[in-house]
Amino acid sequence: MFALVQKVLLCRIWELIGGYWVIFQNLFGGFGFNDLLLNCHHQCLNGKRSSRKKIELNEMCAFDMLATLAGKLLTEGENSLLLSNTNPTAVKETVNPEVMKSHPLDQDSCNESETPLKEAMDSPDLYSQMELGVKPPPLVSSDSSTEMPSDRENIKIAWTEVVDRECEDNSSACTHPKAFGPHSKVSKKVLSTKHRKAGSPRVHKGDKNYSVCEMKPTFRNSSLFYTRQRTQFKRKKQFGQGSIFTREVTGEILLWEVNVVCFLISFSVKREASAAKIQKPMHESKDKVKLCIKSFQIPELLIEIPETATVGSLKKKVLEAMAAMLGDGLHVGVAVHGKKVKDDTATLVQTGINHGKKIENLDFSIEPKFVSESKKTNNSSQNVVQEDSHVTDLGDLTEPLASIPPTTSPPENQVSYQELTPNLVQSPVQSPSLNCHESDYDSAPSPNSPAENMSSPEKNSNPKDLDTGDESKAMVVHRMEMEEAFAVVPARKTKRVEPVGQRRIRRPFSVAEVEALVHAVEKLGTGRWRDVKIRAFDNAKHRTYVDLKDKWKTLVHTASIAPQQRRGEPVPQELLDRVLQAQAYWAHQQAKLQLKSEACLLT
DNA sequence: GTTAGGG
DNA sequence: CCCTAAC
């Protein structure tokens, strides 16, 4: 029974995270998957997230776990968590020999890695069970940690063996055999991870023994893991194997996270790359595309915390912010030459990511899962990638982290390029539209905002108001390059990110914005918020038409009450008057319209 | 996806 | 600003 549930869950998770299964595999490196699932169940049963509608429980659980784990690794002692959670039981499950043998980098396995799972997911058997309401077994720690002796040594050995074996068996499949030599612990880790990736999700028809857990490398503690990751990055640079994390930053928390994500991403890339060479398995890397993620940026996090707070509470805050971000799930976007590639089925070659061709504009972005579609209109990775690609660079690799401090001072380099505040003066015309071409308005106000002085006397926001919200919501944008272009350090821009799952930051409307809103409503009426948005706030990504509607609502209210009762940045009476006027006018229009239609119906 | 309105 | 119902 449990196996079934596990399978279902696994399939579900896989389905949810698509091909980035690795992320989980890696993040849970030291844990038994059984543990993960058990915990998921636990959380589900506890209904912790049950109130979160629209989000699949399983999904939430998975991400919760992910976030939680990340957090625990950071907050808890070196060995505690990982060690205690090592789940030897996992190993007990049978391993499909085929899976064992297949090399993750082998096109076949890469290629097929998805199918089996899909099969599993499509399996009426699994789903029917799920639908039938099969309940997860009682949460017994039965077959996990408690029972099985946690023999790290054994596990370690097993792991090594797997690695070695894998290398031996698949030397030809290794992209860089040397890089994965027996002496490279890091490489081993990589390999084993891949192994898991390729093998775990595999489900062969009729193979009841399919399991996700075995062969999981066990990290003795977070520190080791961390170290290895770093080492790995260095090595990667050497071998052109993947990500390089060039910077060590302040919080280990962040660094850890960054490394992990970075690592995972590069992994995904690798996987895709290897899949691309399906046709000629014999050739080492002829048709492979090697991609290297130069750096990975942690999304911007907004943290407000009193100066008197303890460092511990700060850590916690950061953790929470990250958890919130991860909570909604991740989605990886790929953009070639600034153009987002939406067709996941397209091959790399078809997409223009092929060997021998220098790819200068390959970007990866991590974004909240649901966001990907939202901005179809004016969107595109363009904002995320292009615009800023020339603005910032390597240099700011540090930025994101630097900006995290609970200070009230906004990150400096982060957003300058688009910090303009609404400027009425800018539109000489009658329309106070805030749409300026280059200033997108979208970002949070910056202290240095050049446009700050216009009609609105005061800055429209306080320094605390870092913008975290950005429609693009892309958490990270990375410039990738072909290995060949290694020497060239691509620019990477920092785009603010919207902490997923977190309430949007409050951004009071500036007088200029109010002006623009009033003007637009005067023109369009009170029932066409989308038009109002497009007309006057098209470039203000953080203002949705709902926001505008809400603002109008409050404006009407504000205008209706005594000035003494008003709060916040005072809105010129003149504007308030216009608000009431427009409100009355359009209400009247609407009434007239309604009468007309009624009349029509009667006749 | 938009609107409208309550929270 | 969020959430939802309703369209």
Coordinates of C-alpha atoms (C1' of nucleotides) in Angstrom, one line a residue:
Chain A
M1 CA 0.0 0.0 0.0
F2 CA 2.6 2.4 1.0
A3 CA 4.5 1.7 -2.1
L4 CA 1.5 2.6 -4.2
V5 CA 0.9 5.8 -2.4
Q6 CA 4.5 6.6 -2.8
K7 CA 4.4 5.9 -6.4
V8 CA 1.4 8.0 -6.9
L9 CA 2.9 10.8 -5.0
L10 CA 6.1 10.5 -6.8
C11 CA 4.4 10.6 -10.1
R12 CA 2.5 13.6 -9.0
I13 CA 5.5 15.4 -8.0
W14 CA 7.2 14.5 -11.1
E15 CA 4.3 15.8 -13.0
L16 CA 4.4 19.0 -11.2
I17 CA 8.0 19.7 -11.6
G18 CA 8.4 18.4 -15.0
G19 CA 11.8 17.4 -16.0
Y20 CA 13.4 19.1 -13.1
W21 CA 13.1 16.2 -11.0
V22 CA 16.6 16.5 -10.2
I23 CA 16.0 19.4 -8.1
F24 CA 14.3 17.2 -5.6
Q25 CA 16.6 14.5 -6.0
N26 CA 19.4 16.7 -5.2
L27 CA 17.9 18.7 -2.5
F28 CA 16.9 15.6 -0.7
G29 CA 20.2 14.1 -1.3
G30 CA 20.8 12.9 2.2
F31 CA 17.3 11.8 2.8
G32 CA 15.4 8.8 2.0
F33 CA 12.7 9.5 -0.4
N34 CA 10.5 7.5 1.9
D35 CA 11.1 10.1 4.5
L36 CA 10.1 12.8 2.1
L37 CA 6.9 11.1 1.2
L38 CA 6.1 10.3 4.7
N39 CA 6.6 13.9 5.7
C40 CA 4.5 14.9 2.8
H41 CA 1.8 12.7 4.0
H42 CA 2.2 14.0 7.4
Q43 CA 1.8 17.5 6.3
C44 CA -1.1 16.7 4.2
L45 CA -2.8 15.0 6.9
N46 CA -2.2 17.8 9.2
G47 CA -3.9 19.9 6.8
K48 CA -1.2 22.5 7.1
R49 CA -1.7 23.6 3.6
S50 CA -5.1 22.5 3.0
S51 CA -6.4 26.0 3.0
R52 CA -4.2 26.9 0.1
K53 CA -6.5 26.5 -2.7
K54 CA -5.6 26.0 -6.2
I55 CA -2.4 24.4 -5.2
E56 CA -2.3 20.8 -5.2
L57 CA -1.6 19.4 -1.9
N58 CA 1.1 17.2 -3.2
E59 CA 2.7 20.0 -4.8
M60 CA 2.6 22.1 -1.8
C61 CA 3.9 19.4 0.3
A62 CA 6.8 18.8 -2.0
F63 CA 7.8 22.3 -2.0
D64 CA 7.2 22.7 1.6
M65 CA 9.5 19.9 2.2
L66 CA 12.0 21.4 -0.1
A67 CA 11.9 24.7 1.6
T68 CA 11.9 23.1 5.0
L69 CA 14.8 21.0 4.3
A70 CA 16.8 23.8 3.0
G71 CA 16.0 25.7 6.1
K72 CA 16.8 22.9 8.4
L73 CA 20.1 22.3 6.8
L74 CA 21.0 25.8 7.6
T75 CA 19.6 26.2 11.0
E76 CA 20.4 22.9 12.5
G77 CA 23.6 21.6 13.4
E78 CA 26.0 20.1 11.0
N79 CA 25.1 16.5 11.3
S80 CA 21.9 16.5 13.1
L81 CA 19.3 16.6 10.4
L82 CA 21.0 14.8 7.6
L83 CA 22.3 12.1 9.7
S84 CA 19.2 11.5 11.6
N85 CA 17.2 11.4 8.4
T86 CA 19.4 9.2 6.6
N87 CA 17.1 6.5 5.5
P88 CA 18.8 3.3 5.0
T89 CA 15.5 1.7 4.4
A90 CA 15.4 3.2 1.1
V91 CA 18.1 0.9 0.0
K92 CA 16.1 -2.1 0.9
E93 CA 13.9 -1.5 -2.0
T94 CA 14.7 -3.4 -5.0
V95 CA 16.6 -1.8 -7.8
N96 CA 15.9 -2.4 -11.3
P97 CA 19.1 -3.6 -12.7
E98 CA 18.5 -1.9 -15.9
V99 CA 18.2 1.3 -14.1
M100 CA 21.3 0.7 -12.3
K101 CA 23.2 0.3 -15.5
S102 CA 21.8 3.0 -17.5
H103 CA 24.0 6.0 -17.4
P104 CA 22.2 9.2 -16.8
L105 CA 24.1 10.9 -19.5
D106 CA 23.3 8.3 -21.9
Q107 CA 20.9 9.7 -24.3
D108 CA 18.7 6.8 -24.0
S109 CA 18.2 7.0 -20.4
C110 CA 17.9 10.7 -20.5
N111 CA 15.5 10.4 -23.1
E112 CA 13.5 7.8 -21.6
S113 CA 13.6 9.0 -18.2
E114 CA 10.5 10.8 -18.6
T115 CA 8.5 8.3 -20.4
P116 CA 8.4 5.7 -17.8
L117 CA 7.2 8.1 -15.4
K118 CA 4.6 9.3 -17.7
E119 CA 3.5 5.8 -18.1
A120 CA 3.3 5.5 -14.5
M121 CA 1.3 8.6 -14.2
D122 CA -1.0 7.6 -16.9
S123 CA -1.4 4.3 -15.5
P124 CA -5.0 3.9 -14.7
D125 CA -4.0 1.7 -12.0
L126 CA -2.2 4.4 -10.1
Y127 CA -4.7 7.1 -10.7
S128 CA -7.7 5.0 -10.0
Q129 CA -6.2 4.2 -6.7
M130 CA -5.6 7.8 -6.1
E131 CA -9.1 8.7 -7.0
L132 CA -10.5 6.0 -5.1
G133 CA -9.3 7.7 -2.1
V134 CA -6.5 5.5 -1.1
K135 CA -5.3 6.9 2.0
P136 CA -1.7 7.0 2.8
P137 CA -0.9 4.6 5.5
P138 CA -0.7 5.8 9.0
L139 CA 2.3 7.8 9.6
V140 CA 4.5 5.3 11.2
S141 CA 8.1 5.8 11.2
S142 CA 8.0 2.2 10.6
D143 CA 10.3 1.6 7.8
S144 CA 12.3 4.7 8.2
S145 CA 15.2 5.9 10.2
T146 CA 14.2 4.3 13.5
E147 CA 14.4 0.7 12.6
M148 CA 17.3 0.5 10.3
P149 CA 20.6 1.1 11.8
S150 CA 22.0 4.1 10.3
D151 CA 25.2 2.8 9.1
R152 CA 26.8 5.7 7.4
E153 CA 29.8 3.8 6.4
N154 CA 27.8 1.3 4.6
I155 CA 25.8 3.8 2.9
K156 CA 28.8 5.6 1.9
I157 CA 30.4 2.6 0.5
A158 CA 27.4 1.7 -1.4
W159 CA 27.3 5.0 -2.8
T160 CA 30.8 4.9 -3.9
E161 CA 30.4 1.6 -5.5
V162 CA 27.6 2.8 -7.5
V163 CA 29.6 5.6 -8.7
D164 CA 32.5 3.6 -9.6
R165 CA 30.5 1.1 -11.3
E166 CA 28.7 3.7 -13.1
C167 CA 31.8 5.2 -14.4
E168 CA 33.2 1.9 -15.4
D169 CA 30.2 0.8 -17.1
N170 CA 29.6 3.9 -18.9
S171 CA 32.8 5.5 -19.5
S172 CA 31.9 6.2 -23.0
A173 CA 28.8 7.9 -21.9
C174 CA 30.6 10.2 -19.6
T175 CA 30.9 13.5 -21.1
H176 CA 34.1 14.1 -19.3
P177 CA 35.2 10.9 -17.8
K178 CA 38.2 12.6 -16.3
A179 CA 36.2 15.0 -14.5
F180 CA 34.4 12.2 -12.9
G181 CA 37.3 10.2 -12.1
P182 CA 37.4 8.2 -9.0
H183 CA 39.3 10.8 -7.2
S184 CA 36.8 13.4 -7.6
K185 CA 34.4 13.1 -4.8
V186 CA 32.4 15.8 -6.1
S187 CA 32.1 14.2 -9.4
K188 CA 31.0 11.1 -7.7
K189 CA 28.3 13.0 -6.1
V190 CA 27.3 14.3 -9.4
L191 CA 27.3 11.0 -11.0
S192 CA 25.3 9.4 -8.3
T193 CA 22.9 12.1 -8.4
K194 CA 22.5 11.7 -12.1
H195 CA 22.2 8.2 -11.6
R196 CA 19.3 8.7 -9.3
K197 CA 17.8 11.0 -11.7
A198 CA 17.9 8.7 -14.5
G199 CA 17.0 5.7 -12.6
S200 CA 14.7 6.7 -9.9
P201 CA 11.8 8.1 -11.9
R202 CA 12.0 5.2 -14.1
V203 CA 9.1 2.9 -14.0
H204 CA 9.0 0.0 -16.2
K205 CA 5.8 -1.5 -17.2
G206 CA 5.1 -4.3 -14.9
D207 CA 8.0 -3.5 -12.8
K208 CA 6.7 -3.5 -9.4
N209 CA 10.0 -3.0 -7.9
Y210 CA 10.5 0.4 -9.1
S211 CA 11.8 2.6 -6.5
V212 CA 13.0 6.0 -6.0
C213 CA 15.1 5.6 -3.1
E214 CA 17.9 3.4 -3.6
M215 CA 21.3 4.4 -4.5
K216 CA 20.9 7.7 -3.1
P217 CA 24.2 9.1 -2.1
T218 CA 24.2 10.0 1.5
F219 CA 25.8 13.1 2.7
R220 CA 27.1 12.9 6.0
N221 CA 26.1 16.4 6.9
S222 CA 25.2 19.6 5.4
S223 CA 28.6 20.9 5.6
L224 CA 30.0 18.2 3.5
F225 CA 27.3 18.6 1.0
Y226 CA 28.0 22.2 1.0
T227 CA 31.6 21.7 0.6
R228 CA 31.2 19.3 -2.2
Q229 CA 29.1 21.6 -4.0
R230 CA 31.6 24.3 -3.9
T231 CA 34.3 22.0 -4.9
Q232 CA 32.2 20.9 -7.7
F233 CA 31.8 24.3 -9.0
K234 CA 35.4 24.8 -9.0
R235 CA 35.9 21.7 -10.8
K236 CA 33.3 22.5 -13.2
K237 CA 35.1 25.5 -14.2
Q238 CA 38.1 23.4 -14.8
F239 CA 36.3 20.9 -16.9
G240 CA 33.7 23.1 -18.3
Q241 CA 31.2 20.9 -16.7
G242 CA 28.7 23.3 -15.5
S243 CA 28.1 25.9 -13.1
I244 CA 30.6 27.9 -11.4
F245 CA 29.9 29.6 -8.4
T246 CA 32.5 32.2 -8.1
R247 CA 31.5 34.0 -5.1
E248 CA 31.2 33.4 -1.5
V249 CA 28.8 35.4 0.2
T250 CA 27.7 36.5 3.4
G251 CA 25.0 34.3 4.5
E252 CA 25.7 30.7 4.3
I253 CA 22.1 30.1 4.1
L254 CA 21.9 31.9 0.9
L255 CA 25.1 30.6 -0.4
W256 CA 23.9 27.2 0.3
E257 CA 20.7 27.8 -1.5
V258 CA 22.4 29.4 -4.4
N259 CA 24.7 26.6 -4.7
V260 CA 22.1 24.0 -4.6
V261 CA 19.9 25.7 -7.1
C262 CA 22.8 26.5 -9.3
F263 CA 23.9 23.0 -9.1
L264 CA 20.5 21.7 -9.9
I265 CA 20.0 23.9 -12.8
S266 CA 23.2 23.1 -14.3
F267 CA 22.2 19.6 -13.9
S268 CA 19.1 20.1 -15.8
V269 CA 20.9 21.7 -18.5
K270 CA 23.3 18.9 -18.7
R271 CA 20.5 16.6 -19.0
E272 CA 19.0 18.4 -21.8
A273 CA 22.2 18.7 -23.5
S274 CA 22.9 15.0 -23.4
A275 CA 19.4 14.3 -24.6
A276 CA 20.2 16.3 -27.6
K277 CA 22.6 14.0 -28.9
I278 CA 20.4 11.1 -29.1
Q279 CA 21.2 10.3 -32.6
K280 CA 24.8 9.5 -32.2
P281 CA 25.5 7.8 -29.0
M282 CA 28.9 6.7 -30.2
H283 CA 30.3 10.1 -30.4
E284 CA 31.5 11.6 -27.2
S285 CA 30.4 15.1 -27.5
K286 CA 30.0 15.8 -31.1
D287 CA 26.4 16.6 -30.9
K288 CA 26.3 17.6 -27.4
V289 CA 25.8 21.0 -26.2
K290 CA 27.7 22.0 -23.2
L291 CA 26.2 24.7 -21.3
C292 CA 27.7 26.5 -18.5
I293 CA 25.9 28.5 -16.0
K294 CA 28.2 31.1 -14.9
S295 CA 26.4 32.1 -11.9
F296 CA 23.1 31.9 -10.3
Q297 CA 21.5 34.6 -8.5
I298 CA 19.3 34.3 -5.6
P299 CA 16.1 36.1 -6.0
E300 CA 15.6 39.2 -4.2
L301 CA 14.1 38.9 -0.9
L302 CA 12.6 41.6 1.0
I303 CA 13.1 41.4 4.7
E304 CA 12.0 43.8 7.2
I305 CA 13.3 43.4 10.6
P306 CA 13.9 45.6 13.5
E307 CA 17.4 46.6 14.2
T308 CA 17.2 45.2 17.6
A309 CA 16.3 41.8 16.3
T310 CA 18.8 39.0 16.8
V311 CA 20.8 37.5 14.1
G312 CA 19.0 34.3 14.8
S313 CA 15.7 36.0 14.0
L314 CA 17.2 37.4 10.9
K315 CA 18.2 34.0 9.8
K316 CA 14.8 32.9 10.4
K317 CA 13.4 35.7 8.4
V318 CA 15.5 34.9 5.5
L319 CA 14.5 31.4 5.8
E320 CA 10.9 32.2 5.8
A321 CA 11.2 34.4 2.9
M322 CA 12.9 31.7 1.0
A323 CA 10.4 29.2 2.0
A324 CA 7.7 31.4 0.8
M325 CA 9.4 31.8 -2.4
L326 CA 9.9 28.1 -2.9
G327 CA 6.5 27.4 -1.6
D328 CA 4.8 28.2 -4.8
G329 CA 6.9 26.0 -6.8
L330 CA 9.5 26.7 -9.3
H331 CA 9.5 26.8 -13.0
V332 CA 12.4 27.0 -15.2
G333 CA 12.2 29.1 -18.3
V334 CA 14.6 29.0 -21.2
A335 CA 15.1 31.9 -23.5
V336 CA 17.2 31.9 -26.6
H337 CA 18.2 35.3 -27.8
G338 CA 15.7 36.8 -25.5
K339 CA 12.9 34.8 -26.8
K340 CA 11.3 32.5 -24.5
V341 CA 11.1 29.0 -25.6
K342 CA 7.7 27.7 -24.7
D343 CA 7.7 24.5 -26.5
D344 CA 9.1 22.0 -24.1
T345 CA 9.1 19.3 -26.7
A346 CA 11.3 21.2 -29.1
T347 CA 14.8 19.8 -29.2
L348 CA 17.8 21.8 -28.4
V349 CA 18.9 21.8 -32.0
Q350 CA 15.6 23.0 -33.2
T351 CA 15.8 25.7 -30.7
G352 CA 19.1 26.7 -31.8
I353 CA 21.0 25.3 -29.0
N354 CA 23.4 23.2 -30.8
H355 CA 26.9 22.2 -30.8
G356 CA 29.4 24.2 -32.7
K357 CA 27.3 27.2 -32.6
K358 CA 28.1 29.7 -30.0
I359 CA 25.2 30.6 -28.0
E360 CA 25.4 34.0 -26.6
N361 CA 21.9 34.5 -25.6
L362 CA 20.7 31.5 -23.8
D363 CA 19.1 32.4 -20.6
F364 CA 17.6 30.4 -17.9
S365 CA 15.2 31.7 -15.5
I366 CA 13.7 30.4 -12.4
E367 CA 10.3 31.7 -11.8
P368 CA 7.3 30.9 -9.8
K369 CA 5.6 28.1 -11.4
F370 CA 2.3 29.8 -12.2
V371 CA 3.9 32.9 -13.5
S372 CA 5.1 31.6 -16.7
E373 CA 2.0 32.2 -18.6
S374 CA 0.7 35.3 -16.9
K375 CA 2.5 37.8 -18.9
K376 CA 2.1 36.6 -22.4
T377 CA 1.3 40.0 -23.7
N378 CA 4.0 42.4 -23.5
N379 CA 6.2 40.1 -22.0
S380 CA 8.9 38.0 -22.5
S381 CA 12.0 37.3 -21.3
Q382 CA 12.9 40.5 -22.8
N383 CA 12.4 42.5 -19.8
V384 CA 14.0 40.0 -17.8
V385 CA 16.9 39.4 -19.8
Q386 CA 17.6 41.8 -22.5
E387 CA 17.0 45.0 -21.0
D388 CA 19.3 44.6 -18.3
S389 CA 21.8 42.4 -19.7
H390 CA 24.0 45.3 -20.4
V391 CA 23.3 47.0 -17.2
T392 CA 24.8 44.8 -14.7
D393 CA 27.1 42.0 -14.6
L394 CA 29.2 39.8 -12.9
G395 CA 29.8 42.4 -10.5
D396 CA 26.6 42.1 -9.0
L397 CA 26.8 38.6 -8.4
T398 CA 26.9 39.7 -5.0
E399 CA 24.2 42.0 -5.2
P400 CA 21.3 39.9 -4.5
L401 CA 22.7 38.7 -1.4
A402 CA 23.9 42.0 -0.4
S403 CA 20.5 43.4 -0.8
I404 CA 19.0 41.0 1.6
P405 CA 20.1 42.5 4.8
P406 CA 17.3 43.7 6.9
T407 CA 18.3 47.2 6.4
T408 CA 16.1 49.8 5.2
S409 CA 18.4 51.0 2.6
P410 CA 17.5 49.7 -0.8
P411 CA 20.0 47.8 -2.8
E412 CA 21.8 50.2 -4.9
N413 CA 22.6 48.6 -8.1
Q414 CA 19.8 46.6 -8.4
V415 CA 17.2 48.6 -10.0
S416 CA 18.6 51.8 -11.0
Y417 CA 17.7 51.3 -14.6
Q418 CA 14.2 51.4 -14.0
E419 CA 13.5 53.3 -11.0
L420 CA 11.8 56.2 -12.4
T421 CA 8.9 57.4 -10.6
P422 CA 5.8 58.4 -12.4
N423 CA 6.3 61.7 -13.9
L424 CA 3.5 63.8 -15.0
V425 CA 5.8 66.3 -16.5
Q426 CA 7.0 63.7 -18.9
S427 CA 3.8 63.7 -20.7
P428 CA 3.5 67.1 -22.2
V429 CA 0.3 65.9 -23.6
Q430 CA -2.8 65.9 -21.7
S431 CA -2.6 62.4 -20.8
P432 CA -0.9 61.8 -17.6
S433 CA -0.1 58.4 -18.5
L434 CA 2.7 57.1 -16.6
N435 CA 3.9 55.0 -19.3
C436 CA 7.3 56.1 -20.2
H437 CA 9.3 54.1 -22.5
E438 CA 12.3 53.5 -20.7
S439 CA 11.3 53.9 -17.2
D440 CA 9.2 51.2 -16.4
Y441 CA 7.9 52.4 -13.4
D442 CA 7.6 49.1 -12.5
S443 CA 10.2 49.0 -10.0
A444 CA 10.0 50.2 -6.6
P445 CA 10.9 53.7 -6.1
S446 CA 14.4 54.3 -5.6
P447 CA 15.9 57.0 -3.5
N448 CA 17.8 58.2 -6.5
S449 CA 15.0 58.2 -8.7
P450 CA 15.6 60.9 -11.2
A451 CA 12.1 61.6 -11.8
E452 CA 11.3 62.0 -8.3
N453 CA 10.7 65.6 -8.2
M454 CA 7.9 66.1 -10.5
S455 CA 4.5 66.7 -9.6
S456 CA 4.7 64.7 -6.6
P457 CA 6.6 66.6 -4.1
E458 CA 7.5 63.8 -2.0
K459 CA 8.9 60.6 -3.0
N460 CA 6.3 58.1 -3.4
S461 CA 7.7 55.8 -1.1
N462 CA 10.0 55.1 1.7
P463 CA 13.3 53.4 1.4
K464 CA 11.9 50.4 2.9
D465 CA 9.8 49.9 -0.1
L466 CA 12.2 47.8 -2.0
D467 CA 10.5 46.5 -4.8
T468 CA 10.2 42.9 -4.7
G469 CA 7.3 42.7 -6.9
D470 CA 7.8 42.6 -10.4
E471 CA 5.6 41.2 -12.8
S472 CA 8.3 39.4 -14.5
K473 CA 8.7 37.6 -11.3
A474 CA 11.6 35.9 -12.7
M475 CA 13.6 34.9 -9.8
V476 CA 16.8 34.4 -11.6
V477 CA 18.2 35.0 -14.9
H478 CA 21.3 33.4 -16.0
R479 CA 23.3 33.8 -19.0
M480 CA 24.4 30.6 -20.3
E481 CA 27.1 30.0 -22.8
M482 CA 28.5 27.3 -24.7
E483 CA 31.5 25.9 -23.2
E484 CA 33.6 27.3 -25.9
A485 CA 32.7 30.8 -24.9
F486 CA 34.0 30.1 -21.5
A487 CA 36.3 32.9 -21.4
V488 CA 33.6 35.4 -22.0
V489 CA 31.9 36.2 -19.0
P490 CA 28.4 37.0 -19.8
A491 CA 26.5 39.7 -18.2
R492 CA 23.9 38.7 -15.8
K493 CA 21.4 40.9 -14.7
T494 CA 19.6 41.2 -11.6
K495 CA 16.0 41.5 -11.9
R496 CA 14.0 41.9 -8.9
V497 CA 12.0 39.0 -8.0
E498 CA 8.8 38.4 -6.5
P499 CA 9.0 36.3 -3.6
V500 CA 6.5 33.8 -4.5
G501 CA 3.9 32.9 -2.1
Q502 CA 4.3 36.0 -0.3
R503 CA 2.0 38.9 -0.1
R504 CA 3.0 41.6 -2.5
I505 CA 4.7 44.4 -0.9
R506 CA 2.6 47.4 -0.3
R507 CA 3.3 50.2 -2.6
P508 CA 1.4 53.3 -1.9
F509 CA 0.2 55.2 -4.9
S510 CA 2.1 58.4 -5.5
V511 CA 0.3 61.5 -6.3
A512 CA 1.5 61.2 -9.9
E513 CA 0.0 57.8 -10.1
V514 CA -3.3 59.0 -8.7
E515 CA -3.3 61.7 -11.2
A516 CA -2.8 59.3 -14.0
L517 CA -5.4 57.0 -12.6
V518 CA -7.9 59.8 -12.3
H519 CA -7.2 61.0 -15.7
A520 CA -7.7 57.6 -17.2
V521 CA -10.8 56.9 -15.4
E522 CA -12.2 60.3 -16.4
K523 CA -11.6 59.2 -19.9
L524 CA -12.6 55.6 -19.8
G525 CA -15.0 55.2 -17.0
T526 CA -15.1 53.1 -13.9
G527 CA -15.8 49.8 -15.5
R528 CA -12.9 49.3 -17.7
W529 CA -10.0 48.7 -15.5
R530 CA -8.0 46.7 -17.9
D531 CA -8.1 49.6 -20.3
V532 CA -7.2 51.9 -17.6
K533 CA -4.3 49.8 -16.8
I534 CA -3.1 49.6 -20.4
R535 CA -3.7 53.2 -21.0
A536 CA -2.0 54.7 -17.9
F537 CA -0.1 52.0 -16.2
D538 CA 1.0 49.7 -18.9
N539 CA 4.6 49.9 -17.8
A540 CA 3.9 49.8 -14.2
K541 CA 4.2 46.1 -13.9
H542 CA 3.4 46.1 -10.3
R543 CA 0.1 47.7 -10.7
T544 CA -2.6 45.4 -11.9
Y545 CA -5.9 46.5 -13.0
V546 CA -7.3 45.1 -9.9
D547 CA -4.9 47.4 -8.0
L548 CA -6.2 50.3 -10.0
K549 CA -9.7 49.4 -9.3
D550 CA -9.0 49.1 -5.7
K551 CA -7.2 52.4 -5.6
W552 CA -10.1 54.0 -7.2
K553 CA -12.3 52.6 -4.6
T554 CA -10.2 54.0 -1.9
L555 CA -9.9 57.2 -3.7
V556 CA -13.6 57.5 -3.8
H557 CA -13.8 56.7 -0.2
T558 CA -11.0 59.1 0.7
A559 CA -12.7 61.9 -1.2
S560 CA -15.8 61.2 0.7
I561 CA -14.4 61.6 4.1
A562 CA -13.1 64.5 6.1
P563 CA -9.5 65.4 5.4
Q564 CA -8.7 64.8 9.0
Q565 CA -9.6 61.2 8.6
R566 CA -7.4 60.6 5.7
R567 CA -4.2 58.8 6.1
G568 CA -1.1 58.3 4.2
E569 CA 0.3 60.6 1.6
P570 CA -2.2 63.3 1.2
V571 CA -3.8 63.5 -2.2
P572 CA -4.5 66.9 -3.5
Q573 CA -8.0 68.0 -3.0
E574 CA -8.2 68.8 -6.6
L575 CA -7.7 65.3 -7.5
L576 CA -10.2 64.1 -5.0
D577 CA -12.7 66.4 -6.4
R578 CA -12.1 65.0 -9.8
V579 CA -12.5 61.6 -8.4
L580 CA -15.9 62.3 -7.1
Q581 CA -16.8 64.1 -10.2
A582 CA -15.8 61.2 -12.5
Q583 CA -17.4 58.7 -10.2
A584 CA -20.6 60.5 -10.3
Y585 CA -20.4 61.0 -14.0
W586 CA -19.8 57.4 -14.8
A587 CA -22.3 56.2 -12.3
H588 CA -24.8 58.3 -14.1
Q589 CA -23.7 57.0 -17.5
Q590 CA -24.1 53.5 -16.2
A591 CA -27.5 54.2 -14.9
K592 CA -28.5 55.7 -18.2
L593 CA -27.2 52.7 -20.0
Q594 CA -29.0 50.4 -17.8
L595 CA -32.2 52.2 -18.3
K596 CA -31.7 52.0 -22.0
S597 CA -31.2 48.3 -22.0
E598 CA -34.1 47.8 -19.8
A599 CA -36.2 49.8 -22.1
C600 CA -35.0 47.6 -25.0
L601 CA -36.0 44.5 -23.2
L602 CA -39.4 45.8 -22.6
T603 CA -40.0 46.6 -26.2
Chain B
dG1 C1' -8.9 36.8 -18.3
dT2 C1' -12.0 40.7 -16.4
dT3 C1' -15.1 42.8 -13.2
dA4 C1' -17.1 43.8 -9.0
dG5 C1' -17.2 43.7 -4.3
dG6 C1' -16.3 41.9 0.3
dG7 C1' -12.4 41.1 3.5
Chain C
dC1 C1' -3.6 44.1 -1.2
dC2 C1' -6.1 39.5 -1.2
dC3 C1' -9.8 36.5 -2.5
dT4 C1' -13.8 35.1 -5.0
dA5 C1' -17.8 34.9 -7.4
dA6 C1' -19.6 35.6 -11.7
dC7 C1' -19.1 36.3 -16.3

